[in-house]
Amino acid sequence: MLSSSDLSFSKNLPLVVFNQLEELLRQMAQVAGNNTLVLTEAVLARIRIPEEWQIQRFTLVVSGGFSALLVGTWEQGSREAGEQGRRGAGAQGIYSAISNVGDYNGGMAPLSEAALTQSPATLHPNAEASQQSILTASLTFNSEAIASFVAKLRDLFEGDSDTHQNLEHYRQILRPNDATLQARFTLLLLECLLPQQNEEVTEPVSTNEPEVYVCQAVEDALKKQIYQERLLNQVTSQIRKSLDLPVIMATAIAQVREFLELDRIVIYKFEGSRVNNSTLLTQTSSQPPIQDCGGCIVYEARATDTIPSVLQYKEKNCFVRTSQCWEKYRQGFTLAVDDIEKAYALEVCLLNFLRESQVRAKLAAPIMFEEKLWGLLIAHQCDIPRQWNETEKNLLTSIAEQLAIAIHQAELMRSLTQEKQTLEQRVIERTMALRDALLAAEAASRLRSEFLATISHELLTPLTYVIGMSSTLLRWPLGDLSQRQRDYLQTIHDSGEHLLEMINDILDLSQIEAGKAVLNITEFSLINIAESTLESLSEKATSEQVNLKLDLQIDPRRDRFSADAARVEQILWNLLTNAIKFTPEGGSVTLRLWVEDDTAIFQVEDTGIGIPEEQLPLLFEKFQQLDTPYRRRYEGTGLGLALTKQLVELHRGRIEVESTVGIGSLFTVWIPAQPMRVLSGK
């Protein structure tokens, strides 16, 4: 029904009539001249659009002499049938219907039983039925209405895009239609509509196709879906079994290209893309990163060698590097362009670029992991347009998701390998540093020991004179000495003896640490050593009121042992002296001795003050006196036990201590029998 004087109208139209009007407008565009713009809803395929734009079709014609706008909105339930009608009947239409009712989920879910048991006629509205789908259509030639539509369409695109700017240009040139061209359209319209009215009364052609043909189409569709699931399983299994990313990529795209019968399929990688990139990880979700659109094609699979290769191909002119145009892919957008001549009609640069690359239709799915865009998986049809169906989109999206997992695994492995190499390098550097420090410390310790040995030796000579002279004066009757003079001489003599003992300890310790100590291995009697040591300390024990006891558990007939007798006696003397010193009056000190497996075992047990458990590790440290309540009461340099430990170890033996505060201590020394030769400290 006409609604205005310029032939504009609004009416419910069958899809077939709507398509005829579209064709009619295209004919008028050719009549209007070369600079005429013809746009359809295909131009929206490459962007995200609001829902109201998704349910309508349109054809826009703009030129200096003739402009028209045909808009059709799908009636409820008609859109699906109409879309299928656009994609044609036959096996493809049937396949789409099966996929929709089969609850295809990521390409892995099987067909539902209900879908398989339904009749083909119920499942698949054929092309003729789709042509009967109804659209609420409006056709207008009003320049203001067309300008308003162009403005809304323009605002769907980014302000810096060619499409936005070209739409604004065409909006500016809109004028009332030339009367001649308008009359020409009127005649064409009448020729077009009159036969349609006749067709409305024509009996519909029977849609009962031969059952054999329909079943064959269903069978083909089922086979194709099974092949698709197998393909996904193969790709998934390969990713699980291998970390070789190039092999996974090449194999996967080759299989997908063959399955979808594509002319070419490529993987486009953005520059610096890493799924675990630290820079991307630090960005918050509220501030999505601006994707640098630079990159190149890194993998490619072609049907034949006649199709030009685009491997390593880079586009440098059409994309603005700071553009947000890639943000839609980061949000999971899948681009399906059936015909680049329609979708990129206002993007001259991109259109020429795609023509040079011999791309007529393309399907692009983002490769992303954890919201980080790595690249794109792009399918190309090179020579003819191709209407991509939902199943093909889902398959490409699923393959892209699997590739993202493979990339993530490879990135993690690369990162782990790098960290491992870094850690190994650090361990090597730290080990070398510690080795250098150890060598320096050993050198310093050796120099210190040599210095102490030298100084101690130099001190011995004058000290020997002091002790000798004082001892002579005490024994030599040169005249009567007063008691005070005798006391002074005795103090000089005792102090000299004490100082001599300390210097000897320092000298012995220094010689051992400097590696200059030598064992004089001889055979001797352990019993004699023990008895002589106790005898030399009996006077001291008596003065301290400590009971000194000897517990010999050796068969006198087998009392022969090989070691450095003087060093063994020194070990016993140090341990017993120490025990007597820290044993209170009335206590006891016991020296126990026996032999096991050619090893002499000495035990010095006292009933002294004992040693706290936490201080036992410090017991054999040099110049270390334990912090006890009696510390100020007992004199000493702290060298006795340290020297004892060195002497024991010089014999390849060991020393252990057990102690309880207030009860006493037990020192145990194991000294193995030494071979009859001279051993150095090294």
Short mmCIF file of C-alpha atoms in Angstrom, two decimals, residues 291-638:
data_model
loop_
_atom_site.label_atom_id
_atom_site.label_comp_id
_atom_site.label_asym_id
_atom_site.label_seq_id
_atom_site.Cartn_x
_atom_site.Cartn_y
_atom_site.Cartn_z
CA GLN A 291 46.14 -3.82 21.03
CA ASP A 292 48.97 -2.92 18.75
CA CYS A 293 47.60 -4.04 15.41
CA GLY A 294 51.05 -4.65 13.96
CA GLY A 295 51.83 -8.23 13.16
CA CYS A 296 52.21 -10.70 10.35
CA ILE A 297 51.01 -14.06 9.08
CA VAL A 298 53.13 -16.80 10.64
CA TYR A 299 51.41 -19.99 9.40
CA GLU A 300 49.59 -20.74 6.18
CA ALA A 301 47.91 -23.65 4.40
CA ARG A 302 46.80 -23.38 0.74
CA ALA A 303 44.64 -25.62 -1.41
CA THR A 304 46.92 -25.33 -4.46
CA ASP A 305 50.12 -23.59 -5.41
CA THR A 306 48.20 -21.35 -7.80
CA ILE A 307 46.78 -19.48 -4.83
CA PRO A 308 49.27 -16.75 -3.88
CA SER A 309 51.10 -17.13 -0.58
CA VAL A 310 50.64 -14.45 2.07
CA LEU A 311 53.10 -15.93 4.56
CA GLN A 312 54.98 -13.24 6.53
CA TYR A 313 52.64 -10.71 4.91
CA LYS A 314 52.17 -7.44 6.80
CA GLU A 315 49.61 -4.71 6.30
CA LYS A 316 51.15 -1.31 7.02
CA ASN A 317 48.82 1.31 5.61
CA CYS A 318 45.14 0.58 6.29
CA PHE A 319 45.18 0.12 10.07
CA VAL A 320 45.87 2.88 12.54
CA ARG A 321 48.31 1.40 15.05
CA THR A 322 46.62 3.03 18.02
CA SER A 323 43.11 2.07 16.91
CA GLN A 324 40.69 0.16 19.14
CA CYS A 325 39.60 -1.86 16.11
CA TRP A 326 41.06 -5.05 17.62
CA GLU A 327 39.14 -4.68 20.86
CA LYS A 328 36.19 -6.57 19.36
CA TYR A 329 38.39 -9.64 18.90
CA ARG A 330 39.59 -9.38 22.48
CA GLN A 331 35.92 -9.61 23.46
CA GLY A 332 35.56 -12.85 21.46
CA PHE A 333 34.09 -11.43 18.23
CA THR A 334 34.13 -13.79 15.24
CA LEU A 335 34.27 -11.96 11.92
CA ALA A 336 32.32 -13.52 9.02
CA VAL A 337 32.47 -11.63 5.73
CA ASP A 338 30.58 -13.35 2.92
CA ASP A 339 31.72 -10.91 0.27
CA ILE A 340 34.38 -8.28 0.79
CA GLU A 341 32.98 -6.21 -2.11
CA LYS A 342 29.86 -5.57 0.00
CA ALA A 343 31.36 -5.51 3.50
CA TYR A 344 34.21 -3.16 2.65
CA ALA A 345 32.46 -1.05 0.03
CA LEU A 346 33.42 2.17 1.85
CA GLU A 347 36.90 1.02 2.99
CA VAL A 348 38.89 1.57 -0.17
CA CYS A 349 42.29 0.87 1.37
CA LEU A 350 41.20 -2.39 2.98
CA LEU A 351 39.26 -3.44 -0.09
CA ASN A 352 42.29 -2.98 -2.33
CA PHE A 353 44.48 -4.79 0.18
CA LEU A 354 42.12 -7.79 0.22
CA ARG A 355 41.85 -7.76 -3.56
CA GLU A 356 45.65 -7.83 -3.85
CA SER A 357 45.75 -10.74 -1.41
CA GLN A 358 43.08 -12.47 -3.52
CA VAL A 359 40.52 -12.67 -0.73
CA ARG A 360 36.84 -12.65 -1.64
CA ALA A 361 35.33 -14.00 1.60
CA LYS A 362 36.88 -14.48 5.01
CA LEU A 363 36.12 -15.90 8.43
CA ALA A 364 38.32 -14.82 11.38
CA ALA A 365 38.29 -16.20 14.94
CA PRO A 366 40.41 -14.73 17.76
CA ILE A 367 43.16 -16.81 19.35
CA MET A 368 43.13 -15.72 22.96
CA PHE A 369 43.81 -17.12 26.39
CA GLU A 370 42.63 -15.62 29.65
CA GLU A 371 41.44 -12.48 27.79
CA LYS A 372 44.85 -11.91 26.20
CA LEU A 373 44.63 -11.66 22.40
CA TRP A 374 47.51 -13.55 20.75
CA GLY A 375 46.39 -13.56 17.11
CA LEU A 376 43.71 -14.59 14.63
CA LEU A 377 42.80 -17.78 12.82
CA ILE A 378 41.57 -16.63 9.38
CA ALA A 379 39.90 -18.68 6.64
CA HIS A 380 39.95 -17.34 3.06
CA GLN A 381 37.81 -18.06 0.04
CA CYS A 382 39.77 -16.53 -2.77
CA ASP A 383 37.69 -16.40 -5.95
CA ILE A 384 33.99 -16.39 -5.09
CA PRO A 385 31.83 -15.15 -2.21
CA ARG A 386 31.03 -17.67 0.52
CA GLN A 387 28.18 -17.61 2.99
CA TRP A 388 29.62 -18.87 6.27
CA ASN A 389 27.17 -20.87 8.37
CA GLU A 390 27.07 -21.15 12.15
CA THR A 391 28.67 -24.59 12.15
CA GLU A 392 31.69 -23.32 10.28
CA LYS A 393 31.98 -20.36 12.65
CA ASN A 394 31.76 -22.66 15.69
CA LEU A 395 34.36 -25.03 14.27
CA LEU A 396 36.84 -22.23 13.55
CA THR A 397 36.24 -20.76 17.02
CA SER A 398 36.82 -24.15 18.67
CA ILE A 399 40.02 -24.72 16.72
CA ALA A 400 41.20 -21.23 17.72
CA GLU A 401 40.52 -22.06 21.39
CA GLN A 402 42.55 -25.27 21.12
CA LEU A 403 45.40 -23.41 19.43
CA ALA A 404 45.34 -20.88 22.25
CA ILE A 405 45.82 -23.73 24.73
CA ALA A 406 48.74 -25.04 22.69
CA ILE A 407 50.31 -21.57 22.58
CA HIS A 408 49.83 -21.15 26.31
CA GLN A 409 51.50 -24.49 26.99
CA ALA A 410 54.41 -23.59 24.72
CA GLU A 411 54.78 -20.19 26.39
CA LEU A 412 54.78 -21.80 29.84
CA MET A 413 57.37 -24.34 28.76
CA ARG A 414 59.53 -21.59 27.28
CA SER A 415 59.18 -19.56 30.45
CA LEU A 416 60.04 -22.55 32.65
CA THR A 417 63.05 -23.36 30.50
CA GLN A 418 64.27 -19.78 30.75
CA GLU A 419 63.79 -19.74 34.51
CA LYS A 420 65.58 -23.06 34.82
CA GLN A 421 68.53 -21.76 32.81
CA THR A 422 68.58 -18.57 34.86
CA LEU A 423 68.54 -20.51 38.12
CA GLU A 424 71.29 -22.83 36.92
CA GLN A 425 73.41 -19.84 35.96
CA ARG A 426 72.80 -18.26 39.35
CA VAL A 427 73.77 -21.49 41.10
CA ILE A 428 77.01 -21.64 39.10
CA GLU A 429 77.82 -18.00 39.87
CA ARG A 430 76.95 -18.40 43.55
CA THR A 431 79.00 -21.61 43.80
CA MET A 432 82.02 -19.91 42.24
CA ALA A 433 81.60 -16.96 44.59
CA LEU A 434 81.38 -19.26 47.61
CA ARG A 435 84.38 -21.21 46.42
CA ASP A 436 86.39 -18.01 46.04
CA ALA A 437 85.25 -16.86 49.47
CA LEU A 438 86.17 -20.24 50.97
CA LEU A 439 89.61 -20.17 49.39
CA ALA A 440 90.11 -16.63 50.66
CA ALA A 441 88.96 -17.63 54.15
CA GLU A 442 91.21 -20.67 54.18
CA ALA A 443 94.13 -18.55 53.03
CA ALA A 444 93.41 -15.97 55.73
CA SER A 445 93.04 -18.68 58.37
CA ARG A 446 96.28 -20.30 57.30
CA LEU A 447 98.13 -16.97 57.43
CA ARG A 448 96.70 -16.28 60.86
CA SER A 449 97.73 -19.71 62.16
CA GLU A 450 101.21 -19.28 60.75
CA PHE A 451 101.42 -15.87 62.40
CA LEU A 452 100.24 -17.26 65.75
CA ALA A 453 102.68 -20.17 65.50
CA THR A 454 105.53 -17.77 64.81
CA ILE A 455 104.60 -15.38 67.60
CA SER A 456 104.04 -18.22 70.09
CA HIS A 457 107.40 -19.69 69.24
CA GLU A 458 109.07 -16.32 69.77
CA LEU A 459 107.35 -15.96 73.14
CA LEU A 460 108.51 -19.34 74.37
CA THR A 461 112.20 -18.42 74.63
CA PRO A 462 111.90 -15.45 77.04
CA LEU A 463 109.15 -17.22 78.93
CA THR A 464 111.35 -20.25 79.43
CA TYR A 465 113.99 -17.97 80.90
CA VAL A 466 111.44 -16.43 83.28
CA ILE A 467 110.21 -19.82 84.49
CA GLY A 468 113.70 -21.29 84.71
CA MET A 469 115.16 -18.33 86.59
CA SER A 470 112.30 -18.12 89.04
CA SER A 471 112.47 -21.88 89.68
CA THR A 472 116.23 -21.65 90.25
CA LEU A 473 115.84 -18.78 92.65
CA LEU A 474 113.27 -20.74 94.62
CA ARG A 475 115.59 -23.78 94.92
CA TRP A 476 119.02 -22.11 95.01
CA PRO A 477 120.11 -21.13 98.55
CA LEU A 478 121.74 -17.81 97.67
CA GLY A 479 120.71 -16.45 101.04
CA ASP A 480 117.72 -16.15 103.24
CA LEU A 481 114.66 -14.92 101.36
CA SER A 482 111.88 -13.28 103.20
CA GLN A 483 108.47 -14.85 102.97
CA ARG A 484 107.26 -11.94 100.84
CA GLN A 485 110.17 -12.36 98.41
CA ARG A 486 109.48 -16.10 98.19
CA ASP A 487 105.80 -15.44 97.57
CA TYR A 488 106.72 -13.01 94.78
CA LEU A 489 109.03 -15.55 93.14
CA GLN A 490 106.34 -18.27 93.43
CA THR A 491 103.80 -15.98 91.77
CA ILE A 492 106.24 -15.23 88.94
CA HIS A 493 106.90 -18.94 88.50
CA ASP A 494 103.21 -19.99 88.56
CA SER A 495 102.17 -17.21 86.21
CA GLY A 496 104.93 -18.23 83.83
CA GLU A 497 103.80 -21.85 83.94
CA HIS A 498 100.21 -20.81 83.22
CA LEU A 499 101.29 -18.57 80.38
CA LEU A 500 103.49 -21.35 78.98
CA GLU A 501 100.58 -23.76 79.05
CA MET A 502 98.39 -21.29 77.17
CA ILE A 503 101.07 -20.56 74.57
CA ASN A 504 101.64 -24.28 74.04
CA ASP A 505 97.91 -24.74 73.38
CA ILE A 506 97.89 -21.87 70.90
CA LEU A 507 101.00 -23.23 69.24
CA ASP A 508 99.57 -26.74 68.95
CA LEU A 509 96.26 -25.47 67.59
CA SER A 510 97.97 -23.20 65.10
CA GLN A 511 100.22 -25.97 63.87
CA ILE A 512 97.28 -28.31 63.39
CA GLU A 513 95.25 -25.70 61.49
CA ALA A 514 98.27 -24.72 59.43
CA GLY A 515 98.72 -28.37 58.49
CA LYS A 516 102.11 -28.56 60.14
CA ALA A 517 101.21 -30.90 63.01
CA VAL A 518 102.81 -34.32 62.77
CA LEU A 519 101.89 -37.47 64.67
CA ASN A 520 104.69 -39.52 66.10
CA ILE A 521 103.17 -42.98 65.91
CA THR A 522 104.56 -45.51 68.39
CA GLU A 523 103.34 -48.57 70.24
CA PHE A 524 102.57 -47.95 73.90
CA SER A 525 100.47 -49.15 76.80
CA LEU A 526 97.10 -47.53 77.22
CA ILE A 527 97.05 -48.55 80.88
CA ASN A 528 100.33 -46.80 81.50
CA ILE A 529 99.12 -43.66 79.74
CA ALA A 530 95.93 -43.58 81.78
CA GLU A 531 97.67 -44.23 85.08
CA SER A 532 100.37 -41.65 84.50
CA THR A 533 97.82 -39.02 83.52
CA LEU A 534 95.77 -39.63 86.64
CA GLU A 535 98.90 -39.56 88.76
CA SER A 536 99.93 -36.18 87.35
CA LEU A 537 96.50 -34.77 88.19
CA SER A 538 96.03 -36.44 91.57
CA GLU A 539 97.51 -33.52 93.46
CA LYS A 540 95.23 -31.06 91.61
CA ALA A 541 92.16 -33.27 92.27
CA THR A 542 93.07 -33.52 95.92
CA SER A 543 93.41 -29.77 96.23
CA GLU A 544 90.00 -29.35 94.57
CA GLN A 545 88.53 -32.08 96.83
CA VAL A 546 87.45 -34.12 93.82
CA ASN A 547 87.56 -37.89 93.87
CA LEU A 548 89.56 -39.00 90.80
CA LYS A 549 88.93 -42.63 89.73
CA LEU A 550 90.23 -44.94 87.01
CA ASP A 551 88.07 -47.67 85.43
CA LEU A 552 90.22 -49.90 83.23
CA GLN A 553 88.40 -52.49 81.10
CA ILE A 554 91.43 -53.71 79.18
CA ASP A 555 93.08 -57.11 79.24
CA PRO A 556 96.64 -56.34 80.42
CA ARG A 557 97.94 -59.08 78.14
CA ARG A 558 96.67 -57.24 75.03
CA ASP A 559 97.54 -53.73 76.19
CA ARG A 560 99.39 -52.53 73.10
CA PHE A 561 98.13 -49.69 71.00
CA SER A 562 99.64 -47.63 68.16
CA ALA A 563 99.13 -43.87 68.13
CA ASP A 564 100.88 -40.69 69.17
CA ALA A 565 101.29 -41.39 72.88
CA ALA A 566 102.05 -37.78 73.79
CA ARG A 567 98.95 -36.52 71.94
CA VAL A 568 96.75 -39.18 73.53
CA GLU A 569 98.06 -38.25 76.95
CA GLN A 570 97.40 -34.58 76.11
CA ILE A 571 93.80 -35.44 75.15
CA LEU A 572 93.23 -37.24 78.45
CA TRP A 573 94.95 -34.50 80.41
CA ASN A 574 92.77 -31.80 78.85
CA LEU A 575 89.53 -33.70 79.44
CA LEU A 576 90.40 -34.61 83.02
CA THR A 577 91.61 -31.11 83.85
CA ASN A 578 88.43 -29.70 82.48
CA ALA A 579 86.31 -32.20 84.42
CA ILE A 580 88.13 -31.47 87.69
CA LYS A 581 87.79 -27.73 87.15
CA PHE A 582 84.00 -27.84 86.70
CA THR A 583 83.25 -30.44 89.38
CA PRO A 584 82.27 -29.02 92.77
CA GLU A 585 83.93 -30.13 95.94
CA GLY A 586 83.00 -33.68 96.97
CA GLY A 587 82.26 -34.68 93.41
CA SER A 588 83.99 -37.36 91.38
CA VAL A 589 85.73 -37.68 88.03
CA THR A 590 86.13 -41.10 86.41
CA LEU A 591 88.39 -42.07 83.52
CA ARG A 592 87.06 -45.20 81.79
CA LEU A 593 89.05 -47.04 79.13
CA TRP A 594 88.48 -50.01 76.83
CA VAL A 595 89.25 -51.19 73.27
CA GLU A 596 86.81 -52.28 70.57
CA ASP A 597 87.80 -53.34 67.06
CA ASP A 598 91.24 -51.74 67.21
CA THR A 599 89.73 -48.52 68.51
CA ALA A 600 90.62 -47.13 71.91
CA ILE A 601 87.62 -45.62 73.68
CA PHE A 602 88.12 -43.17 76.53
CA GLN A 603 85.34 -41.85 78.69
CA VAL A 604 85.69 -39.02 81.16
CA GLU A 605 82.65 -38.79 83.38
CA ASP A 606 82.16 -36.17 86.05
CA THR A 607 79.48 -35.09 88.48
CA GLY A 608 80.06 -31.43 87.65
CA ILE A 609 77.83 -28.51 86.85
CA GLY A 610 76.79 -29.84 83.46
CA ILE A 611 76.27 -28.02 80.17
CA PRO A 612 72.94 -26.68 78.81
CA GLU A 613 71.81 -28.49 75.68
CA GLU A 614 71.62 -25.33 73.59
CA GLN A 615 75.30 -24.57 74.32
CA LEU A 616 76.68 -27.99 73.40
CA PRO A 617 77.31 -27.02 69.74
CA LEU A 618 79.65 -24.22 70.98
CA LEU A 619 81.61 -26.51 73.23
CA PHE A 620 84.42 -27.29 70.80
CA GLU A 621 84.67 -23.83 69.26
CA LYS A 622 87.96 -21.97 69.73
CA PHE A 623 88.19 -19.21 72.33
CA GLN A 624 84.64 -20.09 73.43
CA GLN A 625 83.74 -20.24 77.10
CA LEU A 626 80.20 -21.25 77.78
CA ASP A 627 77.95 -18.83 79.56
CA THR A 628 77.35 -20.51 82.91
CA PRO A 629 76.63 -19.22 86.39
CA TYR A 630 80.24 -20.20 87.23
CA ARG A 631 81.85 -18.46 84.29
CA ARG A 632 83.67 -15.84 86.35
CA ARG A 633 84.73 -18.47 88.82
CA TYR A 634 86.61 -20.62 86.31
CA GLU A 635 89.56 -19.31 84.43
CA GLY A 636 90.63 -20.45 80.99
CA THR A 637 91.20 -19.40 77.41
CA GLY A 638 88.62 -21.69 75.90
#
